[in-house]
Amino acid sequence: MRKNSTKSAFTLIEMAVVLFIISLLLLIVIPNVSNQKKHAGSISDEALKTELTTQRQLYLSDNPEATSVSLEELQAANYLTASQVKQIREHKLDEG
């Protein structure tokens, strides 16, 4: 005769329900993370654009004979760092 052993374990239906709940949570979380990343990128771009505008105004104020200034001139005069100039070019934030 066989003894009936009672082992506690998940049934296939319980596992399917758990996987379904996890997949629903992922469907909710992943798009939100993606949107937050895009939003953070746009805020960063705006901050860099403001920095560029401010540094241009400061350069033109310090050099009244100049009527315009390029990114290279701002970098050479230490108004912008090389990494800022690189980011400005990558994100095409230099409107002139």
mmCIF file of N, CA and C in Angstrom:
data_model
loop_
_atom_site.group_PDB
_atom_site.id
_atom_site.type_symbol
_atom_site.label_atom_id
_atom_site.label_comp_id
_atom_site.label_asym_id
_atom_site.label_seq_id
_atom_site.Cartn_x
_atom_site.Cartn_y
_atom_site.Cartn_z
ATOM 1 N N MET A 1 0.812 -1.178 0.000
ATOM 2 C CA MET A 1 0.000 0.000 0.000
ATOM 3 C C MET A 1 0.866 1.256 0.000
ATOM 4 N N ARG A 2 0.366 2.224 -0.663
ATOM 5 C CA ARG A 2 1.072 3.498 -0.746
ATOM 6 C C ARG A 2 0.568 4.453 0.320
ATOM 7 N N LYS A 3 1.503 5.203 0.827
ATOM 8 C CA LYS A 3 1.113 6.249 1.760
ATOM 9 C C LYS A 3 0.847 7.521 0.982
ATOM 10 N N ASN A 4 -0.169 8.213 1.358
ATOM 11 C CA ASN A 4 -0.442 9.512 0.744
ATOM 12 C C ASN A 4 0.417 10.565 1.438
ATOM 13 N N SER A 5 1.330 11.105 0.673
ATOM 14 C CA SER A 5 2.163 12.158 1.262
ATOM 15 C C SER A 5 1.575 13.509 0.881
ATOM 16 N N THR A 6 1.539 14.385 1.816
ATOM 17 C CA THR A 6 1.001 15.711 1.544
ATOM 18 C C THR A 6 2.151 16.706 1.508
ATOM 19 N N LYS A 7 2.554 17.031 0.325
ATOM 20 C CA LYS A 7 3.596 18.031 0.131
ATOM 21 C C LYS A 7 2.930 19.316 -0.328
ATOM 22 N N SER A 8 3.386 20.418 0.233
ATOM 23 C CA SER A 8 2.822 21.680 -0.232
ATOM 24 C C SER A 8 3.632 22.150 -1.430
ATOM 25 N N ALA A 9 2.934 22.466 -2.467
ATOM 26 C CA ALA A 9 3.579 22.935 -3.692
ATOM 27 C C ALA A 9 2.574 23.777 -4.461
ATOM 28 N N PHE A 10 3.110 24.580 -5.392
ATOM 29 C CA PHE A 10 2.239 25.384 -6.240
ATOM 30 C C PHE A 10 1.634 24.507 -7.326
ATOM 31 N N THR A 11 0.386 24.738 -7.599
ATOM 32 C CA THR A 11 -0.234 24.036 -8.717
ATOM 33 C C THR A 11 0.067 24.819 -9.987
ATOM 34 N N LEU A 12 -0.191 24.226 -11.091
ATOM 35 C CA LEU A 12 0.056 24.872 -12.377
ATOM 36 C C LEU A 12 -0.798 26.133 -12.517
ATOM 37 N N ILE A 13 -2.014 26.083 -12.032
ATOM 38 C CA ILE A 13 -2.897 27.251 -12.116
ATOM 39 C C ILE A 13 -2.365 28.390 -11.250
ATOM 40 N N GLU A 14 -1.898 28.080 -10.064
ATOM 41 C CA GLU A 14 -1.334 29.116 -9.202
ATOM 42 C C GLU A 14 -0.110 29.765 -9.847
ATOM 43 N N MET A 15 0.730 28.974 -10.447
ATOM 44 C CA MET A 15 1.913 29.511 -11.138
ATOM 45 C C MET A 15 1.498 30.391 -12.314
ATOM 46 N N ALA A 16 0.476 29.971 -13.052
ATOM 47 C CA ALA A 16 0.002 30.766 -14.184
ATOM 48 C C ALA A 16 -0.546 32.108 -13.702
ATOM 49 N N VAL A 17 -1.267 32.104 -12.590
ATOM 50 C CA VAL A 17 -1.811 33.348 -12.039
ATOM 51 C C VAL A 17 -0.678 34.279 -11.606
ATOM 52 N N VAL A 18 0.340 33.748 -10.952
ATOM 53 C CA VAL A 18 1.481 34.556 -10.515
ATOM 54 C C VAL A 18 2.192 35.161 -11.721
ATOM 55 N N LEU A 19 2.435 34.369 -12.749
ATOM 56 C CA LEU A 19 3.093 34.878 -13.956
ATOM 57 C C LEU A 19 2.240 35.940 -14.645
ATOM 58 N N PHE A 20 0.934 35.752 -14.642
ATOM 59 C CA PHE A 20 0.031 36.735 -15.234
ATOM 60 C C PHE A 20 0.111 38.068 -14.482
ATOM 61 N N ILE A 21 0.112 38.010 -13.163
ATOM 62 C CA ILE A 21 0.200 39.231 -12.354
ATOM 63 C C ILE A 21 1.536 39.931 -12.585
ATOM 64 N N ILE A 22 2.614 39.180 -12.628
ATOM 65 C CA ILE A 22 3.937 39.769 -12.879
ATOM 66 C C ILE A 22 3.977 40.435 -14.247
ATOM 67 N N SER A 23 3.416 39.780 -15.252
ATOM 68 C CA SER A 23 3.431 40.371 -16.595
ATOM 69 C C SER A 23 2.580 41.641 -16.650
ATOM 70 N N LEU A 24 1.463 41.675 -15.927
ATOM 71 C CA LEU A 24 0.654 42.899 -15.867
ATOM 72 C C LEU A 24 1.435 44.043 -15.224
ATOM 73 N N LEU A 25 2.136 43.744 -14.152
ATOM 74 C CA LEU A 25 2.948 44.773 -13.492
ATOM 75 C C LEU A 25 4.037 45.295 -14.425
ATOM 76 N N LEU A 26 4.657 44.407 -15.171
ATOM 77 C CA LEU A 26 5.692 44.831 -16.122
ATOM 78 C C LEU A 26 5.104 45.712 -17.219
ATOM 79 N N LEU A 27 3.904 45.374 -17.679
ATOM 80 C CA LEU A 27 3.255 46.196 -18.703
ATOM 81 C C LEU A 27 2.954 47.604 -18.200
ATOM 82 N N ILE A 28 2.737 47.732 -16.920
ATOM 83 C CA ILE A 28 2.467 49.050 -16.342
ATOM 84 C C ILE A 28 3.762 49.812 -16.085
ATOM 85 N N VAL A 29 4.785 49.141 -15.578
ATOM 86 C CA VAL A 29 6.017 49.800 -15.141
ATOM 87 C C VAL A 29 6.926 50.195 -16.299
ATOM 88 N N ILE A 30 7.122 49.336 -17.275
ATOM 89 C CA ILE A 30 8.100 49.593 -18.343
ATOM 90 C C ILE A 30 7.780 50.858 -19.145
ATOM 91 N N PRO A 31 6.557 51.076 -19.605
ATOM 92 C CA PRO A 31 6.297 52.331 -20.331
ATOM 93 C C PRO A 31 6.514 53.568 -19.460
ATOM 94 N N ASN A 32 6.201 53.476 -18.189
ATOM 95 C CA ASN A 32 6.388 54.606 -17.286
ATOM 96 C C ASN A 32 7.867 54.947 -17.144
ATOM 97 N N VAL A 33 8.723 53.953 -17.030
ATOM 98 C CA VAL A 33 10.165 54.185 -16.930
ATOM 99 C C VAL A 33 10.671 54.830 -18.212
ATOM 100 N N SER A 34 10.186 54.373 -19.340
ATOM 101 C CA SER A 34 10.588 54.942 -20.626
ATOM 102 C C SER A 34 10.180 56.407 -20.727
ATOM 103 N N ASN A 35 8.963 56.723 -20.313
ATOM 104 C CA ASN A 35 8.497 58.115 -20.340
ATOM 105 C C ASN A 35 9.315 58.993 -19.405
ATOM 106 N N GLN A 36 9.669 58.468 -18.245
ATOM 107 C CA GLN A 36 10.476 59.240 -17.297
ATOM 108 C C GLN A 36 11.859 59.534 -17.867
ATOM 109 N N LYS A 37 12.422 58.576 -18.594
ATOM 110 C CA LYS A 37 13.739 58.780 -19.207
ATOM 111 C C LYS A 37 13.662 59.877 -20.274
ATOM 112 N N LYS A 38 12.612 59.849 -21.091
ATOM 113 C CA LYS A 38 12.435 60.887 -22.111
ATOM 114 C C LYS A 38 12.262 62.255 -21.462
ATOM 115 N N HIS A 39 11.480 62.299 -20.402
ATOM 116 C CA HIS A 39 11.229 63.561 -19.705
ATOM 117 C C HIS A 39 12.522 64.114 -19.101
ATOM 118 N N ALA A 40 13.310 63.247 -18.498
ATOM 119 C CA ALA A 40 14.586 63.678 -17.914
ATOM 120 C C ALA A 40 15.526 64.191 -18.999
ATOM 121 N N GLY A 41 15.522 63.539 -20.161
ATOM 122 C CA GLY A 41 16.354 63.997 -21.273
ATOM 123 C C GLY A 41 15.943 65.367 -21.772
ATOM 124 N N SER A 42 14.646 65.615 -21.844
ATOM 125 C CA SER A 42 14.191 66.927 -22.316
ATOM 126 C C SER A 42 14.516 68.022 -21.305
ATOM 127 N N ILE A 43 14.435 67.710 -20.023
ATOM 128 C CA ILE A 43 14.804 68.685 -18.994
ATOM 129 C C ILE A 43 16.298 68.985 -19.074
ATOM 130 N N SER A 44 17.094 67.955 -19.291
ATOM 131 C CA SER A 44 18.544 68.134 -19.425
ATOM 132 C C SER A 44 18.873 69.002 -20.636
ATOM 133 N N ASP A 45 18.192 68.767 -21.747
ATOM 134 C CA ASP A 45 18.414 69.576 -22.953
ATOM 135 C C ASP A 45 18.056 71.041 -22.707
ATOM 136 N N GLU A 46 16.948 71.277 -22.014
ATOM 137 C CA GLU A 46 16.547 72.654 -21.715
ATOM 138 C C GLU A 46 17.574 73.347 -20.824
ATOM 139 N N ALA A 47 18.095 72.616 -19.851
ATOM 140 C CA ALA A 47 19.106 73.193 -18.957
ATOM 141 C C ALA A 47 20.373 73.534 -19.730
ATOM 142 N N LEU A 48 20.773 72.659 -20.639
ATOM 143 C CA LEU A 48 21.973 72.907 -21.438
ATOM 144 C C LEU A 48 21.763 74.085 -22.386
ATOM 145 N N LYS A 49 20.562 74.190 -22.939
ATOM 146 C CA LYS A 49 20.240 75.313 -23.825
ATOM 147 C C LYS A 49 20.290 76.636 -23.050
ATOM 148 N N THR A 50 19.771 76.623 -21.837
ATOM 149 C CA THR A 50 19.819 77.811 -20.986
ATOM 150 C C THR A 50 21.260 78.168 -20.638
ATOM 151 N N GLU A 51 22.061 77.164 -20.341
ATOM 152 C CA GLU A 51 23.482 77.383 -20.046
ATOM 153 C C GLU A 51 24.185 78.025 -21.234
ATOM 154 N N LEU A 52 23.914 77.535 -22.426
ATOM 155 C CA LEU A 52 24.527 78.087 -23.639
ATOM 156 C C LEU A 52 24.125 79.549 -23.829
ATOM 157 N N THR A 53 22.851 79.833 -23.680
ATOM 158 C CA THR A 53 22.368 81.210 -23.834
ATOM 159 C C THR A 53 23.019 82.138 -22.807
ATOM 160 N N THR A 54 23.079 81.683 -21.574
ATOM 161 C CA THR A 54 23.680 82.488 -20.509
ATOM 162 C C THR A 54 25.158 82.747 -20.768
ATOM 163 N N GLN A 55 25.880 81.715 -21.191
ATOM 164 C CA GLN A 55 27.317 81.881 -21.432
ATOM 165 C C GLN A 55 27.573 82.774 -22.644
ATOM 166 N N ARG A 56 26.714 82.699 -23.645
ATOM 167 C CA ARG A 56 26.847 83.607 -24.797
ATOM 168 C C ARG A 56 26.649 85.059 -24.359
ATOM 169 N N GLN A 57 25.612 85.288 -23.569
ATOM 170 C CA GLN A 57 25.347 86.648 -23.095
ATOM 171 C C GLN A 57 26.503 87.165 -22.239
ATOM 172 N N LEU A 58 27.035 86.304 -21.395
ATOM 173 C CA LEU A 58 28.158 86.692 -20.548
ATOM 174 C C LEU A 58 29.388 87.022 -21.388
ATOM 175 N N TYR A 59 29.664 86.193 -22.405
ATOM 176 C CA TYR A 59 30.812 86.438 -23.288
ATOM 177 C C TYR A 59 30.643 87.768 -24.017
ATOM 178 N N LEU A 60 29.462 87.998 -24.569
ATOM 179 C CA LEU A 60 29.219 89.242 -25.308
ATOM 180 C C LEU A 60 29.262 90.459 -24.381
ATOM 181 N N SER A 61 28.878 90.271 -23.140
ATOM 182 C CA SER A 61 28.966 91.351 -22.167
ATOM 183 C C SER A 61 30.424 91.652 -21.808
ATOM 184 N N ASP A 62 31.226 90.601 -21.688
ATOM 185 C CA ASP A 62 32.650 90.769 -21.370
ATOM 186 C C ASP A 62 33.462 91.248 -22.567
ATOM 187 N N ASN A 63 32.963 91.015 -23.778
ATOM 188 C CA ASN A 63 33.656 91.389 -25.013
ATOM 189 C C ASN A 63 32.713 92.225 -25.875
ATOM 190 N N PRO A 64 32.537 93.491 -25.565
ATOM 191 C CA PRO A 64 31.547 94.316 -26.270
ATOM 192 C C PRO A 64 31.838 94.503 -27.757
ATOM 193 N N GLU A 65 33.085 94.282 -28.171
ATOM 194 C CA GLU A 65 33.403 94.423 -29.597
ATOM 195 C C GLU A 65 32.864 93.253 -30.418
ATOM 196 N N ALA A 66 32.566 92.140 -29.767
ATOM 197 C CA ALA A 66 32.046 90.963 -30.471
ATOM 198 C C ALA A 66 30.540 91.115 -30.675
ATOM 199 N N THR A 67 30.073 90.694 -31.860
ATOM 200 C CA THR A 67 28.634 90.740 -32.137
ATOM 201 C C THR A 67 28.001 89.358 -32.076
ATOM 202 N N SER A 68 28.816 88.331 -32.236
ATOM 203 C CA SER A 68 28.342 86.955 -32.100
ATOM 204 C C SER A 68 29.507 86.110 -31.603
ATOM 205 N N VAL A 69 29.191 84.904 -31.177
ATOM 206 C CA VAL A 69 30.227 84.033 -30.634
ATOM 207 C C VAL A 69 29.901 82.588 -31.000
ATOM 208 N N SER A 70 30.935 81.836 -31.362
ATOM 209 C CA SER A 70 30.755 80.429 -31.730
ATOM 210 C C SER A 70 31.014 79.536 -30.519
ATOM 211 N N LEU A 71 30.656 78.281 -30.664
ATOM 212 C CA LEU A 71 30.922 77.321 -29.595
ATOM 213 C C LEU A 71 32.417 77.199 -29.332
ATOM 214 N N GLU A 72 33.205 77.228 -30.411
ATOM 215 C CA GLU A 72 34.655 77.105 -30.274
ATOM 216 C C GLU A 72 35.231 78.274 -29.472
ATOM 217 N N GLU A 73 34.715 79.473 -29.738
ATOM 218 C CA GLU A 73 35.181 80.650 -29.002
ATOM 219 C C GLU A 73 34.793 80.564 -27.525
ATOM 220 N N LEU A 74 33.594 80.092 -27.263
ATOM 221 C CA LEU A 74 33.161 79.933 -25.873
ATOM 222 C C LEU A 74 34.025 78.910 -25.141
ATOM 223 N N GLN A 75 34.363 77.840 -25.837
ATOM 224 C CA GLN A 75 35.205 76.814 -25.225
ATOM 225 C C GLN A 75 36.625 77.340 -25.013
ATOM 226 N N ALA A 76 37.173 78.034 -26.015
ATOM 227 C CA ALA A 76 38.534 78.562 -25.910
ATOM 228 C C ALA A 76 38.644 79.591 -24.784
ATOM 229 N N ALA A 77 37.584 80.342 -24.558
ATOM 230 C CA ALA A 77 37.589 81.360 -23.504
ATOM 231 C C ALA A 77 37.124 80.791 -22.157
ATOM 232 N N ASN A 78 36.959 79.480 -22.087
ATOM 233 C CA ASN A 78 36.558 78.776 -20.858
ATOM 234 C C ASN A 78 35.168 79.164 -20.349
ATOM 235 N N TYR A 79 34.284 79.486 -21.263
ATOM 236 C CA TYR A 79 32.887 79.723 -20.888
ATOM 237 C C TYR A 79 32.097 78.412 -20.928
ATOM 238 N N LEU A 80 32.552 77.478 -21.760
ATOM 239 C CA LEU A 80 31.951 76.145 -21.847
ATOM 240 C C LEU A 80 33.062 75.105 -21.794
ATOM 241 N N THR A 81 32.737 73.933 -21.258
ATOM 242 C CA THR A 81 33.707 72.838 -21.252
ATOM 243 C C THR A 81 33.586 72.049 -22.553
ATOM 244 N N ALA A 82 34.587 71.229 -22.817
ATOM 245 C CA ALA A 82 34.566 70.391 -24.022
ATOM 246 C C ALA A 82 33.372 69.445 -23.993
ATOM 247 N N SER A 83 33.039 68.934 -22.829
ATOM 248 C CA SER A 83 31.908 68.003 -22.745
ATOM 249 C C SER A 83 30.581 68.715 -22.998
ATOM 250 N N GLN A 84 30.458 69.964 -22.560
ATOM 251 C CA GLN A 84 29.242 70.731 -22.846
ATOM 252 C C GLN A 84 29.105 70.990 -24.343
ATOM 253 N N VAL A 85 30.208 71.356 -24.985
ATOM 254 C CA VAL A 85 30.182 71.605 -26.431
ATOM 255 C C VAL A 85 29.791 70.330 -27.170
ATOM 256 N N LYS A 86 30.341 69.200 -26.731
ATOM 257 C CA LYS A 86 30.018 67.914 -27.359
ATOM 258 C C LYS A 86 28.526 67.601 -27.222
ATOM 259 N N GLN A 87 27.977 67.802 -26.027
ATOM 260 C CA GLN A 87 26.550 67.543 -25.809
ATOM 261 C C GLN A 87 25.683 68.479 -26.633
ATOM 262 N N ILE A 88 26.075 69.741 -26.721
ATOM 263 C CA ILE A 88 25.309 70.714 -27.501
ATOM 264 C C ILE A 88 25.253 70.281 -28.958
ATOM 265 N N ARG A 89 26.371 69.807 -29.473
ATOM 266 C CA ARG A 89 26.403 69.352 -30.872
ATOM 267 C C ARG A 89 25.603 68.069 -31.055
ATOM 268 N N GLU A 90 25.749 67.127 -30.129
ATOM 269 C CA GLU A 90 25.027 65.851 -30.237
ATOM 270 C C GLU A 90 23.515 66.060 -30.220
ATOM 271 N N HIS A 91 23.068 66.984 -29.398
ATOM 272 C CA HIS A 91 21.631 67.229 -29.267
ATOM 273 C C HIS A 91 21.137 68.355 -30.169
ATOM 274 N N LYS A 92 22.047 68.889 -30.982
ATOM 275 C CA LYS A 92 21.715 69.953 -31.946
ATOM 276 C C LYS A 92 21.001 71.124 -31.262
ATOM 277 N N LEU A 93 21.605 71.616 -30.186
ATOM 278 C CA LEU A 93 21.009 72.707 -29.420
ATOM 279 C C LEU A 93 21.546 74.071 -29.814
ATOM 280 N N ASP A 94 22.530 74.102 -30.720
ATOM 281 C CA ASP A 94 23.143 75.368 -31.115
ATOM 282 C C ASP A 94 22.328 75.989 -32.235
ATOM 283 N N GLU A 95 21.498 76.960 -31.870
ATOM 284 C CA GLU A 95 20.654 77.600 -32.883
ATOM 285 C C GLU A 95 21.283 78.850 -33.452
ATOM 286 N N GLY A 96 22.539 79.066 -33.168
ATOM 287 C CA GLY A 96 23.218 80.195 -33.790
ATOM 288 C C GLY A 96 23.650 81.148 -32.837
#
